[in-house]
Coordinates of C-alpha atoms and ligand atoms in Angstrom, one line a residue:
X1 CA 0.0 0.0 0.0
X2 CA 1.5 3.4 -0.9
X3 CA 1.6 5.8 2.0
X4 CA -0.8 8.7 1.5
X5 CA 0.3 11.8 3.4
X6 CA -2.8 13.8 4.4
X7 CA -0.7 17.0 4.6
X8 CA -0.2 16.9 0.9
X9 CA -2.1 19.8 -0.7
X10 CA -5.3 18.5 -2.1
X11 CA -5.3 20.9 -5.0
X12 CA -2.2 22.2 -6.7
X13 CA -2.4 24.8 -9.5
X14 CA 0.6 25.3 -11.8
X15 CA 1.6 28.2 -14.1
X16 CA 3.8 26.1 -16.4
X17 CA 6.2 28.9 -17.6
X18 CA 9.6 28.9 -19.2
X19 CA 9.2 26.6 -22.3
X20 CA 10.6 29.4 -24.6
X21 CA 13.7 30.1 -22.4
X22 CA 14.3 26.3 -22.0
X23 CA 14.4 25.9 -25.8
X24 CA 16.5 29.0 -26.3
X25 CA 19.1 27.8 -23.8
X26 CA 19.5 24.7 -25.8
X27 CA 19.5 26.4 -29.2
X28 CA 16.2 24.7 -30.1
X29 CA 13.1 26.2 -31.6
X30 CA 10.0 27.2 -29.4
X31 CA 8.1 24.1 -30.6
X32 CA 10.7 21.8 -29.0
X33 CA 10.3 23.8 -25.7
X34 CA 6.6 23.4 -25.8
X35 CA 6.9 19.7 -26.6
X36 CA 9.3 19.2 -23.7
X37 CA 6.8 21.1 -21.5
X38 CA 3.9 18.8 -22.5
X39 CA 6.1 15.7 -21.7
X40 CA 7.0 17.2 -18.3
X41 CA 3.3 17.6 -17.5
X42 CA 2.4 14.1 -18.5
X43 CA 5.1 12.7 -16.2
X44 CA 4.4 15.0 -13.3
X45 CA 0.6 14.2 -13.3
X46 CA 1.3 10.5 -12.8
X47 CA 3.8 11.2 -10.0
X48 CA 1.5 13.7 -8.4
X49 CA -1.3 11.2 -8.3
X50 CA 1.0 8.7 -6.6
X51 CA 1.8 11.0 -3.7
X52 CA -1.9 11.8 -3.0
X53 CA -2.7 15.1 -4.9
X54 CA -6.4 15.0 -5.8
X55 CA -6.7 18.0 -8.2
X56 CA -4.1 19.4 -10.6
X57 CA -5.0 22.6 -12.5
X58 CA -2.5 23.6 -15.1
X59 CA -2.3 26.8 -17.2
X60 CA -1.8 25.7 -20.8
X61 CA -2.9 28.7 -22.8
X62 CA -4.1 32.1 -21.6
X63 CA -6.6 34.5 -23.1
X64 CA -3.5 36.8 -23.7
X65 CA -1.4 34.1 -25.4
X66 CA -3.4 34.9 -28.7
X67 CA -1.0 37.9 -28.9
X68 CA 1.9 35.5 -29.8
X69 CA 3.0 34.8 -33.4
X70 CA 0.6 32.7 -35.4
X71 CA 3.0 29.8 -35.9
X72 CA 3.6 29.5 -32.2
X73 CA -0.1 29.5 -31.5
X74 CA -0.6 26.7 -34.1
X75 CA 2.2 24.7 -32.5
X76 CA 0.6 25.0 -29.1
X77 CA -2.8 24.1 -30.4
X78 CA -1.4 21.1 -32.2
X79 CA 0.4 19.9 -29.1
X80 CA -2.8 20.3 -27.1
X81 CA -4.6 18.2 -29.8
X82 CA -1.9 15.5 -29.4
X83 CA -2.0 15.7 -25.6
X84 CA -5.7 15.3 -25.4
X85 CA -5.7 12.5 -28.0
X86 CA -3.0 10.6 -26.0
X87 CA -5.3 10.7 -22.9
X88 CA -8.3 9.6 -25.1
X89 CA -6.1 6.6 -26.2
X90 CA -5.0 5.9 -22.7
X91 CA -8.4 6.2 -20.8
X92 CA -8.5 2.4 -20.3
X93 CA -5.0 2.4 -18.8
X94 CA -5.5 5.2 -16.2
X95 CA -8.0 6.4 -13.7
X96 CA -7.6 10.2 -14.3
X97 CA -10.5 12.5 -14.8
X98 CA -9.7 15.3 -17.2
X99 CA -11.6 18.6 -17.8
X100 CA -10.9 21.9 -19.4
X101 CA -11.7 25.4 -18.1
X102 CA -11.6 28.6 -20.1
X103 CA -13.5 30.0 -23.1
X104 CA -13.4 26.9 -25.2
X105 CA -15.9 28.3 -27.8
X106 CA -13.0 30.2 -29.4
X107 CA -11.0 27.0 -30.1
X108 CA -11.1 25.1 -33.4
X109 CA -14.2 22.8 -33.8
X110 CA -12.2 19.6 -33.8
X111 CA -10.3 20.5 -30.7
X112 CA -13.6 21.4 -28.9
X113 CA -15.0 18.0 -30.0
X114 CA -11.9 16.2 -28.7
X115 CA -12.2 18.0 -25.4
X116 CA -15.8 17.0 -25.0
X117 CA -15.0 13.4 -25.9
X118 CA -12.2 13.2 -23.3
X119 CA -14.3 14.9 -20.6
X120 CA -17.2 12.5 -21.2
X121 CA -14.9 9.4 -21.4
X122 CA -13.3 10.3 -18.0
X123 CA -16.3 11.8 -16.2
X124 CA -16.7 8.8 -13.9
X125 CA -13.0 8.3 -13.1
X126 CA -12.0 8.4 -9.5
X127 CA -8.3 9.1 -9.8
X128 CA -6.4 12.4 -10.1
X129 CA -8.5 15.2 -11.5
X130 CA -6.6 17.2 -14.1
X131 CA -8.0 20.6 -15.0
X132 CA -6.5 22.1 -18.1
X133 CA -6.9 25.9 -18.4
X134 CA -7.2 26.5 -22.1
X135 CA -7.9 29.9 -23.5
X136 CA -8.4 30.8 -19.9
X137 CA -8.2 34.2 -18.2
X138 CA -9.3 34.9 -14.6
X139 CA -11.0 38.2 -15.6
X140 CA -12.7 36.6 -18.6
X141 CA -14.0 33.8 -16.3
X142 CA -15.4 36.3 -13.8
X143 CA -17.0 38.4 -16.6
X144 CA -18.6 35.3 -18.1
X145 CA -19.9 34.3 -14.7
X146 CA -21.4 37.8 -14.2
X147 CA -23.1 37.5 -17.6
X148 CA -24.7 34.2 -16.6
X149 CA -25.9 35.6 -13.3
X150 CA -27.2 38.8 -15.0
X151 CA -29.1 36.7 -17.6
X152 CA -30.9 34.8 -14.8
X153 CA -31.8 38.1 -13.0
X154 CA -33.2 39.5 -16.2
X155 CA -35.3 36.4 -16.8
X156 CA -36.6 36.6 -13.2
X157 CA -35.2 33.3 -12.1
X158 CA -32.6 34.8 -9.7
X159 CA -32.8 37.7 -7.2
X160 CA -30.0 40.1 -6.9
X161 CA -29.6 39.4 -3.2
X162 CA -29.2 35.7 -3.9
X163 CA -25.8 36.4 -5.6
X164 CA -23.6 35.6 -2.7
X165 CA -19.9 34.6 -2.9
X166 CA -20.8 30.9 -2.7
X167 CA -23.7 31.2 -5.3
X168 CA -21.5 33.2 -7.6
X169 CA -18.9 30.5 -7.4
X170 CA -21.4 28.1 -9.0
X171 CA -21.2 30.2 -12.3
X172 CA -17.4 29.9 -12.5
X173 CA -15.7 27.3 -14.7
X174 CA -14.4 25.7 -11.6
X175 CA -17.8 25.2 -9.9
X176 CA -17.6 22.4 -7.4
X177 CA -13.8 22.2 -7.4
X178 CA -12.1 23.2 -4.1
X179 CA -9.8 26.2 -4.3
X180 CA -6.1 25.5 -4.9
X181 CA -4.1 25.1 -1.7
X182 CA -0.8 25.7 -3.5
X183 CA 0.0 27.7 -6.6
X184 CA 3.3 27.1 -8.2
X185 CA 4.9 29.2 -10.9
X186 CA 8.1 28.1 -12.7
X187 CA 10.7 30.2 -14.6
X188 CA 11.4 32.8 -12.0
X189 CA 8.5 35.2 -12.8
X190 CA 6.6 36.3 -9.8
X191 CA 3.2 37.2 -11.1
X192 CA -0.1 35.4 -11.6
X193 CA -0.7 36.4 -15.2
X194 CA -4.5 36.3 -15.0
X195 CA -4.7 32.8 -13.6
X196 CA -7.4 31.7 -11.2
X197 CA -7.9 35.2 -9.8
X198 CA -11.1 34.3 -7.9
X199 CA -9.9 30.9 -6.7
X200 CA -6.4 31.8 -5.4
X201 CA -7.7 34.2 -2.8
X202 CA -6.0 32.1 -0.1
X203 CA -3.7 29.8 -2.0
X204 CA -0.1 29.5 -0.8
X205 CA 2.3 30.8 -3.5
X206 CA 5.5 29.0 -4.5
X207 CA 7.9 30.4 -7.1
X208 CA 10.9 28.6 -8.5
X209 CA 13.6 29.5 -11.1
X210 CA 13.3 26.1 -12.7
X211 CA 12.0 26.3 -16.2
X212 CA 8.9 24.2 -16.7
X213 CA 10.4 21.4 -18.9
X214 CA 13.0 20.8 -16.1
X215 CA 10.4 20.7 -13.3
X216 CA 10.2 17.1 -11.9
X217 CA 8.6 15.3 -9.0
X218 CA 11.5 16.2 -6.8
X219 CA 10.8 19.9 -7.4
X220 CA 7.1 19.3 -6.7
X221 CA 8.1 17.6 -3.4
X222 CA 10.3 20.6 -2.5
X223 CA 7.3 22.9 -3.1
X224 CA 5.1 20.7 -1.0
X225 CA 7.7 20.6 1.8
X226 CA 7.6 24.4 1.9
X227 CA 3.9 24.4 1.8
X228 CA 3.8 22.2 4.9
X229 CA 5.8 24.8 6.8
X230 CA 3.4 27.6 6.0
X231 CA 0.8 28.8 8.6
X232 CA -2.5 29.2 6.8
X233 CA -4.6 31.6 8.8
X234 CA -7.3 32.7 6.3
X235 CA -7.4 36.0 8.0
X236 CA -8.2 34.6 11.5
X237 CA -6.1 34.9 14.7
X238 CA -4.7 31.6 15.9
X239 CA -4.1 31.9 19.7
Ligands
IPE1 C1 4.9 28.7 -21.1 O1 6.1 28.9 -21.7 C2 3.9 28.1 -22.0 C3 2.9 29.0 -22.5 C4 2.7 30.3 -22.2 C5 1.9 28.4 -23.4 P1 6.5 30.2 -22.4 O2 6.4 30.0 -23.9 O3 5.8 31.4 -21.9 O4 8.1 30.3 -22.0 P2 8.9 31.6 -21.8 O5 8.3 32.5 -20.8 O6 9.0 32.3 -23.2 O7 10.3 31.1 -21.4
IPE2 C1 1.4 32.4 -18.4 O1 2.6 32.5 -18.9 C2 0.5 31.5 -19.3 C3 0.8 30.1 -19.3 C4 1.7 29.5 -18.7 C5 -0.1 29.4 -20.2 P1 3.0 33.7 -19.9 O2 4.4 33.4 -20.3 O3 2.0 33.9 -21.0 O4 2.9 35.0 -18.9 P2 3.6 36.4 -19.0 O5 3.4 37.0 -20.3 O6 5.1 36.1 -18.7 O7 3.0 37.1 -17.9
MG3 MG1 6.2 32.8 -20.4

């Protein structure tokens, strides 16, 4: 029986940054960096599941990443296609449940269909839950949630005073998913870049200089060790 440590954060969110710099340092093109990044994620997910992580939310493509050169966007979308297809092919072999958050309507039709297929195929799985943020922006998510609530108020099915924090949460892409306990960002940048703005209100932050393709399970364990030493107060006074 593997030992499950109950102090392991239940939900870890990761801003997987540094693929470009990783490639540059090796005199490779950006595509090679993104490919290495996708491999790092696949490996890490399996290892994270083994140590007892229940939810892993990863930032794969932001609403701002459309500003990048067209060929890089195409490379990223093709990698995501392959990544999702691999999980579709492997659904029998593993117990992971995979879903996507973000404004998926802007993605190519075939990619949307693949996402739907994978979500449906894994919906009843009980293992690690992987949440891929794809064309995701925290502000966009909040604005979309506000539009859903406003439409219900306009139609008379929701009263303004019923829009509490917990009810509003039900309009978010992450409805029903507990907030991240730990947010990790690789590559030395210390910002959230529009990731999970609502959900990370009380997440512990961990920044590392490691570039994403070099991030391994031992780096994740180091982040978890630091997390365990943190005192989470949620605004309250302890003693
Ligand atoms: C992160 O790596 C992946 C995405 C944003 C899709 P980057 O491509 O941002 O890597 P750097 O920041 O240029 O090194
Ligand atoms: C954040 O990284 C987005 C993803 C990792 C998908 P960026 O590389 O896009 O963020 P900035 O531009 O450095 O803030
Ligand atoms: Mg970057």
